[in-house]
Amino acid sequence: MRLSKYILKRLVLAFLTLMILVSIVFFMFRVIPGDPVSMFIDSGLDQESQELMLKLYGLDKSLPEQYFIYMKGLFQGDLGNSFTYGKPVLDVIGERFLNTIVLTTTSLIIAYSIAISVGSFLAWHRNSRIDIIGTILALVVRCAPVFWTGMILLSIFAFNLGWLPLGGMVTSGTNFTSFFDKVFSIDFLKHLILPATASALYSMATPTLMMRTSMLEVVKEDYIELAYAKGIPDKKVRRKHAMRTALLPVVTMFAVAAGLAIGGSVLTETVFRWPGMGREIVLAVGSRDYPMAQGAFLFIGFATIMFNLLADILYAYLDPRVSLD
């Protein structure tokens, strides 16, 4: 019952956070220099055309009226129409969001799979030369900006060696019958390698160090000593007893990292010209397509809030010591 009450409380807080985010994004795009109204007024159109365009996008109404109309449309799944694409924002964002999810999921699976193994290995060999070197390397990788890592990878494997594509998601002119056919094609996988690797390298350090710290705490527990006393082999103690317990904070951190990775995908997608949400924000802001930029911000914000909610629930479920008040 306490867990159900806790989940309900977190759901309410997540909803309120989302509504605050929606309001901030809405007003931000209407008060900053170069807002949608000034875009049409400064476009060189005649007076009649300006009035027609402002009316078409509902920009002739007062700000409170625009806000009410936008919120009403939002609850009906209507994010407005894109200035650039000339079609509903949701239609464009849907595909871009899937592209970002594919890239983010792949990079996080790679990062956390390696981080769990490396972190536990370093902890098991604590204070050794390999532990010191591994910890330093993790910190160095974490400090390297993802766009810098991306450009280094492009320079080596795309420009110089020519092993992998320079960017994009598929080769120009290639057609696929469905999204899933595209995702599982060799061409797509070749384009995915470099951006996923750059993102994974950046995301790997924190879970590696967290797994190491968690393992160092676990190996001090009495049940580990008891396992050794029973004559259980070292590898089995590490994998079956120590790692299982040490994984708890890393597993819950994965959900938080997923939300942050989606929100931080702008640099990776821009460097590799990956047609996802992050790159779409850059293109939308550059072309002053405010409905598209606004919708993309909301999608990323929604994903981040939901993944953080999942992390809270996971932690409360897996660790009964967490306060549910």
PDB file of C-alpha atoms in Angstrom:
ATOM      1  CA  MET A   1       0.000   0.000   0.000  1.00  0.00           C
ATOM      2  CA  ARG A   2       2.818   2.415   0.891  1.00  0.00           C
ATOM      3  CA  LEU A   3       4.500   1.696  -2.451  1.00  0.00           C
ATOM      4  CA  SER A   4       1.237   2.380  -4.334  1.00  0.00           C
ATOM      5  CA  LYS A   5       0.833   5.675  -2.479  1.00  0.00           C
ATOM      6  CA  TYR A   6       4.452   6.571  -3.278  1.00  0.00           C
ATOM      7  CA  ILE A   7       3.959   5.811  -6.994  1.00  0.00           C
ATOM      8  CA  LEU A   8       0.774   7.913  -7.073  1.00  0.00           C
ATOM      9  CA  LYS A   9       2.616  10.796  -5.402  1.00  0.00           C
ATOM     10  CA  ARG A  10       5.462  10.586  -7.928  1.00  0.00           C
ATOM     11  CA  LEU A  11       2.960  10.479 -10.812  1.00  0.00           C
ATOM     12  CA  VAL A  12       1.270  13.658  -9.579  1.00  0.00           C
ATOM     13  CA  LEU A  13       4.641  15.403  -9.191  1.00  0.00           C
ATOM     14  CA  ALA A  14       5.681  14.253 -12.673  1.00  0.00           C
ATOM     15  CA  PHE A  15       2.449  15.651 -14.146  1.00  0.00           C
ATOM     16  CA  LEU A  16       2.897  19.004 -12.379  1.00  0.00           C
ATOM     17  CA  THR A  17       6.521  19.183 -13.544  1.00  0.00           C
ATOM     18  CA  LEU A  18       5.417  18.494 -17.108  1.00  0.00           C
ATOM     19  CA  MET A  19       2.769  21.237 -16.968  1.00  0.00           C
ATOM     20  CA  ILE A  20       5.338  23.728 -15.663  1.00  0.00           C
ATOM     21  CA  LEU A  21       7.691  22.703 -18.470  1.00  0.00           C
ATOM     22  CA  VAL A  22       4.948  23.153 -21.086  1.00  0.00           C
ATOM     23  CA  SER A  23       4.191  26.651 -19.774  1.00  0.00           C
ATOM     24  CA  ILE A  24       7.850  27.710 -19.660  1.00  0.00           C
ATOM     25  CA  VAL A  25       8.517  26.470 -23.206  1.00  0.00           C
ATOM     26  CA  PHE A  26       5.347  28.106 -24.544  1.00  0.00           C
ATOM     27  CA  PHE A  27       6.081  31.571 -23.147  1.00  0.00           C
ATOM     28  CA  MET A  28       9.825  31.350 -23.787  1.00  0.00           C
ATOM     29  CA  PHE A  29       9.337  30.995 -27.537  1.00  0.00           C
ATOM     30  CA  ARG A  30       6.956  33.977 -27.579  1.00  0.00           C
ATOM     31  CA  VAL A  31       8.998  36.514 -25.640  1.00  0.00           C
ATOM     32  CA  ILE A  32      12.538  35.887 -26.914  1.00  0.00           C
ATOM     33  CA  PRO A  33      13.893  38.049 -29.776  1.00  0.00           C
ATOM     34  CA  GLY A  34      12.842  36.678 -33.138  1.00  0.00           C
ATOM     35  CA  ASP A  35       9.521  35.352 -31.841  1.00  0.00           C
ATOM     36  CA  PRO A  36       6.954  33.862 -34.302  1.00  0.00           C
ATOM     37  CA  VAL A  37       5.063  37.149 -34.760  1.00  0.00           C
ATOM     38  CA  SER A  38       8.157  39.165 -35.689  1.00  0.00           C
ATOM     39  CA  MET A  39       9.199  36.387 -38.070  1.00  0.00           C
ATOM     40  CA  PHE A  40       6.148  37.009 -40.248  1.00  0.00           C
ATOM     41  CA  ILE A  41       6.238  40.799 -39.847  1.00  0.00           C
ATOM     42  CA  ASP A  42       9.913  40.921 -40.901  1.00  0.00           C
ATOM     43  CA  SER A  43       9.442  38.423 -43.736  1.00  0.00           C
ATOM     44  CA  GLY A  44       8.858  41.046 -46.446  1.00  0.00           C
ATOM     45  CA  LEU A  45       5.248  39.950 -47.042  1.00  0.00           C
ATOM     46  CA  ASP A  46       2.616  42.576 -47.754  1.00  0.00           C
ATOM     47  CA  GLN A  47       0.228  43.615 -44.980  1.00  0.00           C
ATOM     48  CA  GLU A  48      -2.616  41.368 -46.132  1.00  0.00           C
ATOM     49  CA  SER A  49      -0.370  38.290 -46.375  1.00  0.00           C
ATOM     50  CA  GLN A  50       1.095  39.004 -42.943  1.00  0.00           C
ATOM     51  CA  GLU A  51      -2.351  39.165 -41.374  1.00  0.00           C
ATOM     52  CA  LEU A  52      -3.374  35.973 -43.160  1.00  0.00           C
ATOM     53  CA  MET A  53      -0.305  34.063 -41.901  1.00  0.00           C
ATOM     54  CA  LEU A  54      -0.713  35.368 -38.350  1.00  0.00           C
ATOM     55  CA  LYS A  55      -4.354  34.288 -38.371  1.00  0.00           C
ATOM     56  CA  LEU A  56      -3.492  30.887 -39.866  1.00  0.00           C
ATOM     57  CA  TYR A  57      -1.136  30.083 -36.971  1.00  0.00           C
ATOM     58  CA  GLY A  58      -3.303  31.780 -34.316  1.00  0.00           C
ATOM     59  CA  LEU A  59      -0.700  34.479 -33.657  1.00  0.00           C
ATOM     60  CA  ASP A  60      -3.227  37.301 -34.056  1.00  0.00           C
ATOM     61  CA  LYS A  61      -4.775  36.449 -30.669  1.00  0.00           C
ATOM     62  CA  SER A  62      -3.638  37.621 -27.238  1.00  0.00           C
ATOM     63  CA  LEU A  63      -1.006  35.606 -25.363  1.00  0.00           C
ATOM     64  CA  PRO A  64      -3.476  34.155 -22.797  1.00  0.00           C
ATOM     65  CA  GLU A  65      -5.780  33.070 -25.654  1.00  0.00           C
ATOM     66  CA  GLN A  66      -2.858  31.460 -27.497  1.00  0.00           C
ATOM     67  CA  TYR A  67      -1.875  29.633 -24.309  1.00  0.00           C
ATOM     68  CA  PHE A  68      -5.400  28.313 -23.744  1.00  0.00           C
ATOM     69  CA  ILE A  69      -5.679  27.147 -27.372  1.00  0.00           C
ATOM     70  CA  TYR A  70      -2.249  25.510 -27.208  1.00  0.00           C
ATOM     71  CA  MET A  71      -3.037  23.638 -23.960  1.00  0.00           C
ATOM     72  CA  LYS A  72      -6.363  22.486 -25.366  1.00  0.00           C
ATOM     73  CA  GLY A  73      -4.649  21.217 -28.503  1.00  0.00           C
ATOM     74  CA  LEU A  74      -1.902  19.568 -26.443  1.00  0.00           C
ATOM     75  CA  PHE A  75      -4.412  17.424 -24.556  1.00  0.00           C
ATOM     76  CA  GLN A  76      -5.875  16.429 -27.927  1.00  0.00           C
ATOM     77  CA  GLY A  77      -2.468  15.458 -29.300  1.00  0.00           C
ATOM     78  CA  ASP A  78      -2.143  18.566 -31.483  1.00  0.00           C
ATOM     79  CA  LEU A  79       1.212  20.389 -31.268  1.00  0.00           C
ATOM     80  CA  GLY A  80       0.458  22.704 -34.165  1.00  0.00           C
ATOM     81  CA  ASN A  81       1.836  22.776 -37.706  1.00  0.00           C
ATOM     82  CA  SER A  82       5.481  23.098 -38.675  1.00  0.00           C
ATOM     83  CA  PHE A  83       6.437  26.245 -40.611  1.00  0.00           C
ATOM     84  CA  THR A  84       9.147  24.333 -42.493  1.00  0.00           C
ATOM     85  CA  TYR A  85       7.449  21.022 -43.267  1.00  0.00           C
ATOM     86  CA  GLY A  86       3.925  22.376 -43.637  1.00  0.00           C
ATOM     87  CA  LYS A  87       2.416  19.447 -41.744  1.00  0.00           C
ATOM     88  CA  PRO A  88       1.538  18.575 -38.120  1.00  0.00           C
ATOM     89  CA  VAL A  89       4.509  18.728 -35.754  1.00  0.00           C
ATOM     90  CA  LEU A  90       3.564  15.368 -34.239  1.00  0.00           C
ATOM     91  CA  ASP A  91       3.927  13.633 -37.619  1.00  0.00           C
ATOM     92  CA  VAL A  92       7.500  14.892 -38.007  1.00  0.00           C
ATOM     93  CA  ILE A  93       8.535  14.439 -34.373  1.00  0.00           C
ATOM     94  CA  GLY A  94       7.281  10.845 -34.165  1.00  0.00           C
ATOM     95  CA  GLU A  95       9.913   9.524 -36.588  1.00  0.00           C
ATOM     96  CA  ARG A  96      12.675  11.757 -35.187  1.00  0.00           C
ATOM     97  CA  PHE A  97      11.907  10.577 -31.660  1.00  0.00           C
ATOM     98  CA  LEU A  98      12.193   6.918 -32.695  1.00  0.00           C
ATOM     99  CA  ASN A  99      15.566   7.669 -34.302  1.00  0.00           C
ATOM    100  CA  THR A 100      16.798   9.237 -31.059  1.00  0.00           C
ATOM    101  CA  ILE A 101      15.478   6.320 -28.995  1.00  0.00           C
ATOM    102  CA  VAL A 102      17.352   3.820 -31.205  1.00  0.00           C
ATOM    103  CA  LEU A 103      20.629   5.745 -30.876  1.00  0.00           C
ATOM    104  CA  THR A 104      20.230   6.377 -27.139  1.00  0.00           C
ATOM    105  CA  THR A 105      19.198   2.806 -26.295  1.00  0.00           C
ATOM    106  CA  THR A 106      22.059   1.289 -28.292  1.00  0.00           C
ATOM    107  CA  SER A 107      24.689   3.564 -26.748  1.00  0.00           C
ATOM    108  CA  LEU A 108      23.422   3.023 -23.193  1.00  0.00           C
ATOM    109  CA  ILE A 109      23.295  -0.769 -23.561  1.00  0.00           C
ATOM    110  CA  ILE A 110      26.897  -0.727 -24.808  1.00  0.00           C
ATOM    111  CA  ALA A 111      27.991   1.702 -22.077  1.00  0.00           C
ATOM    112  CA  TYR A 112      26.345  -0.093 -19.158  1.00  0.00           C
ATOM    113  CA  SER A 113      27.279  -3.604 -20.307  1.00  0.00           C
ATOM    114  CA  ILE A 114      30.947  -2.608 -20.367  1.00  0.00           C
ATOM    115  CA  ALA A 115      30.695  -0.415 -17.252  1.00  0.00           C
ATOM    116  CA  ILE A 116      29.260  -3.184 -15.068  1.00  0.00           C
ATOM    117  CA  SER A 117      32.007  -5.639 -16.039  1.00  0.00           C
ATOM    118  CA  VAL A 118      34.855  -3.119 -15.864  1.00  0.00           C
ATOM    119  CA  GLY A 119      33.638  -1.525 -12.618  1.00  0.00           C
ATOM    120  CA  SER A 120      33.346  -4.858 -10.812  1.00  0.00           C
ATOM    121  CA  PHE A 121      36.745  -5.970 -12.161  1.00  0.00           C
ATOM    122  CA  LEU A 122      38.440  -2.784 -10.924  1.00  0.00           C
ATOM    123  CA  ALA A 123      36.830  -3.142  -7.495  1.00  0.00           C
ATOM    124  CA  TRP A 124      37.932  -6.763  -7.229  1.00  0.00           C
ATOM    125  CA  HIS A 125      41.496  -5.637  -7.954  1.00  0.00           C
ATOM    126  CA  ARG A 126      41.289  -2.511  -5.793  1.00  0.00           C
ATOM    127  CA  ASN A 127      44.438  -0.441  -5.271  1.00  0.00           C
ATOM    128  CA  SER A 128      46.276  -2.420  -7.934  1.00  0.00           C
ATOM    129  CA  ARG A 129      47.978  -0.813 -10.927  1.00  0.00           C
ATOM    130  CA  ILE A 130      45.128  -1.806 -13.248  1.00  0.00           C
ATOM    131  CA  ASP A 131      42.584  -0.298 -10.826  1.00  0.00           C
ATOM    132  CA  ILE A 132      44.435   3.030 -10.763  1.00  0.00           C
ATOM    133  CA  ILE A 133      44.864   3.116 -14.560  1.00  0.00           C
ATOM    134  CA  GLY A 134      41.229   2.119 -15.154  1.00  0.00           C
ATOM    135  CA  THR A 135      39.906   4.789 -12.786  1.00  0.00           C
ATOM    136  CA  ILE A 136      42.047   7.495 -14.401  1.00  0.00           C
ATOM    137  CA  LEU A 137      40.928   6.437 -17.898  1.00  0.00           C
ATOM    138  CA  ALA A 138      37.276   6.548 -16.810  1.00  0.00           C
ATOM    139  CA  LEU A 139      37.718  10.105 -15.536  1.00  0.00           C
ATOM    140  CA  VAL A 140      39.530  11.181 -18.721  1.00  0.00           C
ATOM    141  CA  VAL A 141      36.800   9.727 -20.958  1.00  0.00           C
ATOM    142  CA  ARG A 142      34.141  11.442 -18.853  1.00  0.00           C
ATOM    143  CA  CYS A 143      35.869  14.814 -19.187  1.00  0.00           C
ATOM    144  CA  ALA A 144      36.157  14.547 -22.984  1.00  0.00           C
ATOM    145  CA  PRO A 145      33.207  16.381 -24.652  1.00  0.00           C
ATOM    146  CA  VAL A 146      31.069  14.073 -26.763  1.00  0.00           C
ATOM    147  CA  PHE A 147      31.397  16.316 -29.834  1.00  0.00           C
ATOM    148  CA  TRP A 148      35.215  16.154 -29.549  1.00  0.00           C
ATOM    149  CA  THR A 149      35.149  12.355 -29.257  1.00  0.00           C
ATOM    150  CA  GLY A 150      32.753  12.225 -32.202  1.00  0.00           C
ATOM    151  CA  MET A 151      34.998  14.326 -34.421  1.00  0.00           C
ATOM    152  CA  ILE A 152      38.040  12.182 -33.520  1.00  0.00           C
ATOM    153  CA  LEU A 153      36.123   9.013 -34.450  1.00  0.00           C
ATOM    154  CA  LEU A 154      34.945  10.578 -37.718  1.00  0.00           C
ATOM    155  CA  SER A 155      38.464  11.692 -38.559  1.00  0.00           C
ATOM    156  CA  ILE A 156      39.951   8.227 -38.014  1.00  0.00           C
ATOM    157  CA  PHE A 157      37.285   5.790 -39.207  1.00  0.00           C
ATOM    158  CA  ALA A 158      35.429   7.856 -41.819  1.00  0.00           C
ATOM    159  CA  PHE A 159      37.847  10.416 -43.305  1.00  0.00           C
ATOM    160  CA  ASN A 160      41.175   8.580 -43.082  1.00  0.00           C
ATOM    161  CA  LEU A 161      40.332   4.870 -43.148  1.00  0.00           C
ATOM    162  CA  GLY A 162      36.997   5.125 -44.957  1.00  0.00           C
ATOM    163  CA  TRP A 163      35.615   2.144 -43.070  1.00  0.00           C
ATOM    164  CA  LEU A 164      32.384   3.818 -41.964  1.00  0.00           C
ATOM    165  CA  PRO A 165      30.010   6.514 -43.317  1.00  0.00           C
ATOM    166  CA  LEU A 166      30.617  10.196 -42.563  1.00  0.00           C
ATOM    167  CA  GLY A 167      27.172  10.760 -41.097  1.00  0.00           C
ATOM    168  CA  GLY A 168      23.442  10.441 -41.528  1.00  0.00           C
ATOM    169  CA  MET A 169      21.346   7.396 -40.714  1.00  0.00           C
ATOM    170  CA  VAL A 170      21.255   5.606 -44.083  1.00  0.00           C
ATOM    171  CA  THR A 171      22.925   6.088 -47.449  1.00  0.00           C
ATOM    172  CA  SER A 172      21.228   8.829 -49.477  1.00  0.00           C
ATOM    173  CA  GLY A 173      18.698   7.423 -51.947  1.00  0.00           C
ATOM    174  CA  THR A 174      18.220   4.143 -50.051  1.00  0.00           C
ATOM    175  CA  ASN A 175      14.571   3.192 -49.541  1.00  0.00           C
ATOM    176  CA  PHE A 176      13.066   0.803 -46.995  1.00  0.00           C
ATOM    177  CA  THR A 177       9.574  -0.650 -46.743  1.00  0.00           C
ATOM    178  CA  SER A 178       9.270   0.031 -42.995  1.00  0.00           C
ATOM    179  CA  PHE A 179      11.093   1.528 -40.029  1.00  0.00           C
ATOM    180  CA  PHE A 180      12.043  -1.929 -38.745  1.00  0.00           C
ATOM    181  CA  ASP A 181      13.482  -2.980 -42.110  1.00  0.00           C
ATOM    182  CA  LYS A 182      15.649   0.126 -41.972  1.00  0.00           C
ATOM    183  CA  VAL A 183      16.794  -0.401 -38.366  1.00  0.00           C
ATOM    184  CA  PHE A 184      17.905  -3.981 -39.011  1.00  0.00           C
ATOM    185  CA  SER A 185      19.664  -3.280 -42.314  1.00  0.00           C
ATOM    186  CA  ILE A 186      23.464  -3.467 -42.666  1.00  0.00           C
ATOM    187  CA  ASP A 187      23.522   0.077 -44.052  1.00  0.00           C
ATOM    188  CA  PHE A 188      21.776   1.446 -40.956  1.00  0.00           C
ATOM    189  CA  LEU A 189      24.061  -0.459 -38.590  1.00  0.00           C
ATOM    190  CA  LYS A 190      27.152   0.969 -40.318  1.00  0.00           C
ATOM    191  CA  HIS A 191      25.807   4.491 -39.825  1.00  0.00           C
ATOM    192  CA  LEU A 192      24.944   3.701 -36.180  1.00  0.00           C
ATOM    193  CA  ILE A 193      28.413   2.501 -35.096  1.00  0.00           C
ATOM    194  CA  LEU A 194      30.211   5.855 -34.755  1.00  0.00           C
ATOM    195  CA  PRO A 195      27.482   7.942 -33.032  1.00  0.00           C
ATOM    196  CA  ALA A 196      26.624   5.061 -30.688  1.00  0.00           C
ATOM    197  CA  THR A 197      30.307   4.581 -29.825  1.00  0.00           C
ATOM    198  CA  ALA A 198      30.875   8.299 -29.160  1.00  0.00           C
ATOM    199  CA  SER A 199      27.802   8.489 -26.952  1.00  0.00           C
ATOM    200  CA  ALA A 200      28.663   5.214 -25.169  1.00  0.00           C
ATOM    201  CA  LEU A 201      32.205   6.373 -24.365  1.00  0.00           C
ATOM    202  CA  TYR A 202      30.827   9.545 -22.795  1.00  0.00           C
ATOM    203  CA  SER A 203      28.136   7.655 -20.838  1.00  0.00           C
ATOM    204  CA  MET A 204      30.400   4.822 -19.674  1.00  0.00           C
ATOM    205  CA  ALA A 205      32.535   6.525 -17.031  1.00  0.00           C
ATOM    206  CA  THR A 206      29.911   7.331 -14.388  1.00  0.00           C
ATOM    207  CA  PRO A 207      28.352   3.827 -14.161  1.00  0.00           C
ATOM    208  CA  THR A 208      31.861   2.305 -14.197  1.00  0.00           C
ATOM    209  CA  LEU A 209      32.920   4.346 -11.170  1.00  0.00           C
ATOM    210  CA  MET A 210      29.565   3.800  -9.472  1.00  0.00           C
ATOM    211  CA  MET A 211      29.808   0.018  -9.981  1.00  0.00           C
ATOM    212  CA  ARG A 212      33.345   0.063  -8.598  1.00  0.00           C
ATOM    213  CA  THR A 213      32.266   2.012  -5.499  1.00  0.00           C
ATOM    214  CA  SER A 214      29.213  -0.187  -4.979  1.00  0.00           C
ATOM    215  CA  MET A 215      31.313  -3.359  -5.260  1.00  0.00           C
ATOM    216  CA  LEU A 216      33.842  -2.015  -2.756  1.00  0.00           C
ATOM    217  CA  GLU A 217      30.992  -1.554  -0.265  1.00  0.00           C
ATOM    218  CA  VAL A 218      29.528  -4.993  -0.943  1.00  0.00           C
ATOM    219  CA  VAL A 219      32.787  -6.947  -0.502  1.00  0.00           C
ATOM    220  CA  LYS A 220      32.921  -5.725   3.106  1.00  0.00           C
ATOM    221  CA  GLU A 221      29.623  -7.454   3.922  1.00  0.00           C
ATOM    222  CA  ASP A 222      29.557 -10.522   6.176  1.00  0.00           C
ATOM    223  CA  TYR A 223      27.823 -12.752   3.620  1.00  0.00           C
ATOM    224  CA  ILE A 224      30.786 -12.371   1.250  1.00  0.00           C
ATOM    225  CA  GLU A 225      33.116 -13.659   3.977  1.00  0.00           C
ATOM    226  CA  LEU A 226      30.637 -16.459   4.637  1.00  0.00           C
ATOM    227  CA  ALA A 227      30.647 -17.422   0.948  1.00  0.00           C
ATOM    228  CA  TYR A 228      34.443 -17.693   1.033  1.00  0.00           C
ATOM    229  CA  ALA A 229      34.241 -19.730   4.247  1.00  0.00           C
ATOM    230  CA  LYS A 230      31.991 -22.207   2.448  1.00  0.00           C
ATOM    231  CA  GLY A 231      34.705 -22.714  -0.145  1.00  0.00           C
ATOM    232  CA  ILE A 232      32.873 -21.019  -3.033  1.00  0.00           C
ATOM    233  CA  PRO A 233      35.314 -20.107  -5.852  1.00  0.00           C
ATOM    234  CA  ASP A 234      36.395 -16.470  -6.166  1.00  0.00           C
ATOM    235  CA  LYS A 235      34.761 -15.910  -9.580  1.00  0.00           C
ATOM    236  CA  LYS A 236      31.450 -17.329  -8.374  1.00  0.00           C
ATOM    237  CA  VAL A 237      31.488 -15.123  -5.275  1.00  0.00           C
ATOM    238  CA  ARG A 238      32.090 -12.070  -7.422  1.00  0.00           C
ATOM    239  CA  ARG A 239      29.476 -12.822 -10.085  1.00  0.00           C
ATOM    240  CA  LYS A 240      26.719 -14.519  -8.105  1.00  0.00           C
ATOM    241  CA  HIS A 241      26.907 -12.763  -4.750  1.00  0.00           C
ATOM    242  CA  ALA A 242      28.771  -9.455  -4.966  1.00  0.00           C
ATOM    243  CA  MET A 243      27.764  -8.221  -8.434  1.00  0.00           C
ATOM    244  CA  ARG A 244      24.080  -8.978  -7.937  1.00  0.00           C
ATOM    245  CA  THR A 245      23.882  -6.755  -4.862  1.00  0.00           C
ATOM    246  CA  ALA A 246      26.174  -4.056  -6.252  1.00  0.00           C
ATOM    247  CA  LEU A 247      24.021  -3.713  -9.377  1.00  0.00           C
ATOM    248  CA  LEU A 248      21.117  -2.029  -7.551  1.00  0.00           C
ATOM    249  CA  PRO A 249      22.296   1.615  -7.756  1.00  0.00           C
ATOM    250  CA  VAL A 250      23.597   1.078 -11.300  1.00  0.00           C
ATOM    251  CA  VAL A 251      20.289  -0.362 -12.541  1.00  0.00           C
ATOM    252  CA  THR A 252      18.282   2.525 -11.119  1.00  0.00           C
ATOM    253  CA  MET A 253      20.824   4.985 -12.507  1.00  0.00           C
ATOM    254  CA  PHE A 254      20.215   3.544 -15.988  1.00  0.00           C
ATOM    255  CA  ALA A 255      16.714   5.028 -16.065  1.00  0.00           C
ATOM    256  CA  VAL A 256      18.034   8.467 -15.076  1.00  0.00           C
ATOM    257  CA  ALA A 257      20.838   8.190 -17.643  1.00  0.00           C
ATOM    258  CA  ALA A 258      18.332   7.338 -20.383  1.00  0.00           C
ATOM    259  CA  GLY A 259      16.428  10.561 -19.752  1.00  0.00           C
ATOM    260  CA  LEU A 260      19.625  12.610 -19.635  1.00  0.00           C
ATOM    261  CA  ALA A 261      20.958  10.936 -22.794  1.00  0.00           C
ATOM    262  CA  ILE A 262      17.799  11.799 -24.742  1.00  0.00           C
ATOM    263  CA  GLY A 263      18.003  15.377 -23.502  1.00  0.00           C
ATOM    264  CA  GLY A 264      21.710  15.568 -24.296  1.00  0.00           C
ATOM    265  CA  SER A 265      21.496  14.061 -27.778  1.00  0.00           C
ATOM    266  CA  VAL A 266      21.800  17.448 -29.512  1.00  0.00           C
ATOM    267  CA  LEU A 267      25.602  17.426 -29.833  1.00  0.00           C
ATOM    268  CA  THR A 268      25.912  13.787 -30.922  1.00  0.00           C
ATOM    269  CA  GLU A 269      23.166  14.079 -33.525  1.00  0.00           C
ATOM    270  CA  THR A 270      24.535  17.361 -34.862  1.00  0.00           C
ATOM    271  CA  VAL A 271      28.103  16.043 -35.262  1.00  0.00           C
ATOM    272  CA  PHE A 272      26.960  12.865 -37.019  1.00  0.00           C
ATOM    273  CA  ARG A 273      23.982  14.446 -38.834  1.00  0.00           C
ATOM    274  CA  TRP A 274      21.724  11.872 -37.189  1.00  0.00           C
ATOM    275  CA  PRO A 275      18.073  12.790 -37.938  1.00  0.00           C
ATOM    276  CA  GLY A 276      16.826  12.683 -34.365  1.00  0.00           C
ATOM    277  CA  MET A 277      15.183  15.025 -31.887  1.00  0.00           C
ATOM    278  CA  GLY A 278      18.360  16.850 -30.903  1.00  0.00           C
ATOM    279  CA  ARG A 279      19.340  17.719 -34.467  1.00  0.00           C
ATOM    280  CA  GLU A 280      15.741  18.667 -35.243  1.00  0.00           C
ATOM    281  CA  ILE A 281      15.840  21.264 -32.456  1.00  0.00           C
ATOM    282  CA  VAL A 282      18.987  22.824 -33.944  1.00  0.00           C
ATOM    283  CA  LEU A 283      17.443  22.904 -37.441  1.00  0.00           C
ATOM    284  CA  ALA A 284      14.111  24.249 -36.146  1.00  0.00           C
ATOM    285  CA  VAL A 285      15.727  27.066 -34.163  1.00  0.00           C
ATOM    286  CA  GLY A 286      17.986  27.927 -37.112  1.00  0.00           C
ATOM    287  CA  SER A 287      15.026  28.152 -39.492  1.00  0.00           C
ATOM    288  CA  ARG A 288      12.816  29.817 -36.831  1.00  0.00           C
ATOM    289  CA  ASP A 289      10.340  26.948 -37.012  1.00  0.00           C
ATOM    290  CA  TYR A 290       9.016  27.575 -33.504  1.00  0.00           C
ATOM    291  CA  PRO A 291       6.161  25.044 -33.441  1.00  0.00           C
ATOM    292  CA  MET A 292       8.692  22.328 -34.331  1.00  0.00           C
ATOM    293  CA  ALA A 293      11.307  23.516 -31.804  1.00  0.00           C
ATOM    294  CA  GLN A 294       8.657  23.835 -29.118  1.00  0.00           C
ATOM    295  CA  GLY A 295       7.293  20.346 -29.808  1.00  0.00           C
ATOM    296  CA  ALA A 296      10.779  18.812 -29.814  1.00  0.00           C
ATOM    297  CA  PHE A 297      11.632  20.459 -26.483  1.00  0.00           C
ATOM    298  CA  LEU A 298       8.415  19.109 -24.982  1.00  0.00           C
ATOM    299  CA  PHE A 299       9.070  15.580 -26.245  1.00  0.00           C
ATOM    300  CA  ILE A 300      12.580  15.571 -24.788  1.00  0.00           C
ATOM    301  CA  GLY A 301      11.311  17.063 -21.519  1.00  0.00           C
ATOM    302  CA  PHE A 302       8.527  14.480 -21.321  1.00  0.00           C
ATOM    303  CA  ALA A 303      10.971  11.605 -21.921  1.00  0.00           C
ATOM    304  CA  THR A 304      13.364  12.943 -19.269  1.00  0.00           C
ATOM    305  CA  ILE A 305      10.581  13.304 -16.691  1.00  0.00           C
ATOM    306  CA  MET A 306       9.219   9.812 -17.417  1.00  0.00           C
ATOM    307  CA  PHE A 307      12.623   8.143 -17.141  1.00  0.00           C
ATOM    308  CA  ASN A 308      13.288   9.937 -13.849  1.00  0.00           C
ATOM    309  CA  LEU A 309       9.897   8.763 -12.614  1.00  0.00           C
ATOM    310  CA  LEU A 310      10.815   5.208 -13.627  1.00  0.00           C
ATOM    311  CA  ALA A 311      14.110   5.523 -11.733  1.00  0.00           C
ATOM    312  CA  ASP A 312      12.311   6.657  -8.561  1.00  0.00           C
ATOM    313  CA  ILE A 313       9.835   3.776  -8.753  1.00  0.00           C
ATOM    314  CA  LEU A 314      12.548   1.211  -9.534  1.00  0.00           C
ATOM    315  CA  TYR A 315      14.669   2.319  -6.612  1.00  0.00           C
ATOM    316  CA  ALA A 316      11.738   2.251  -4.209  1.00  0.00           C
ATOM    317  CA  TYR A 317      10.725  -1.225  -5.423  1.00  0.00           C
ATOM    318  CA  LEU A 318      14.211  -2.767  -5.409  1.00  0.00           C
ATOM    319  CA  ASP A 319      15.478  -1.207  -2.183  1.00  0.00           C
ATOM    320  CA  PRO A 320      12.991  -1.346   0.736  1.00  0.00           C
ATOM    321  CA  ARG A 321      15.305   0.939   2.755  1.00  0.00           C
ATOM    322  CA  VAL A 322      14.251   3.907   0.604  1.00  0.00           C
ATOM    323  CA  SER A 323      11.869   6.251   2.414  1.00  0.00           C
ATOM    324  CA  LEU A 324       8.405   6.193   0.833  1.00  0.00           C
ATOM    325  CA  ASP A 325       7.142   9.258   2.713  1.00  0.00           C
TER     326      ASP A 325
END
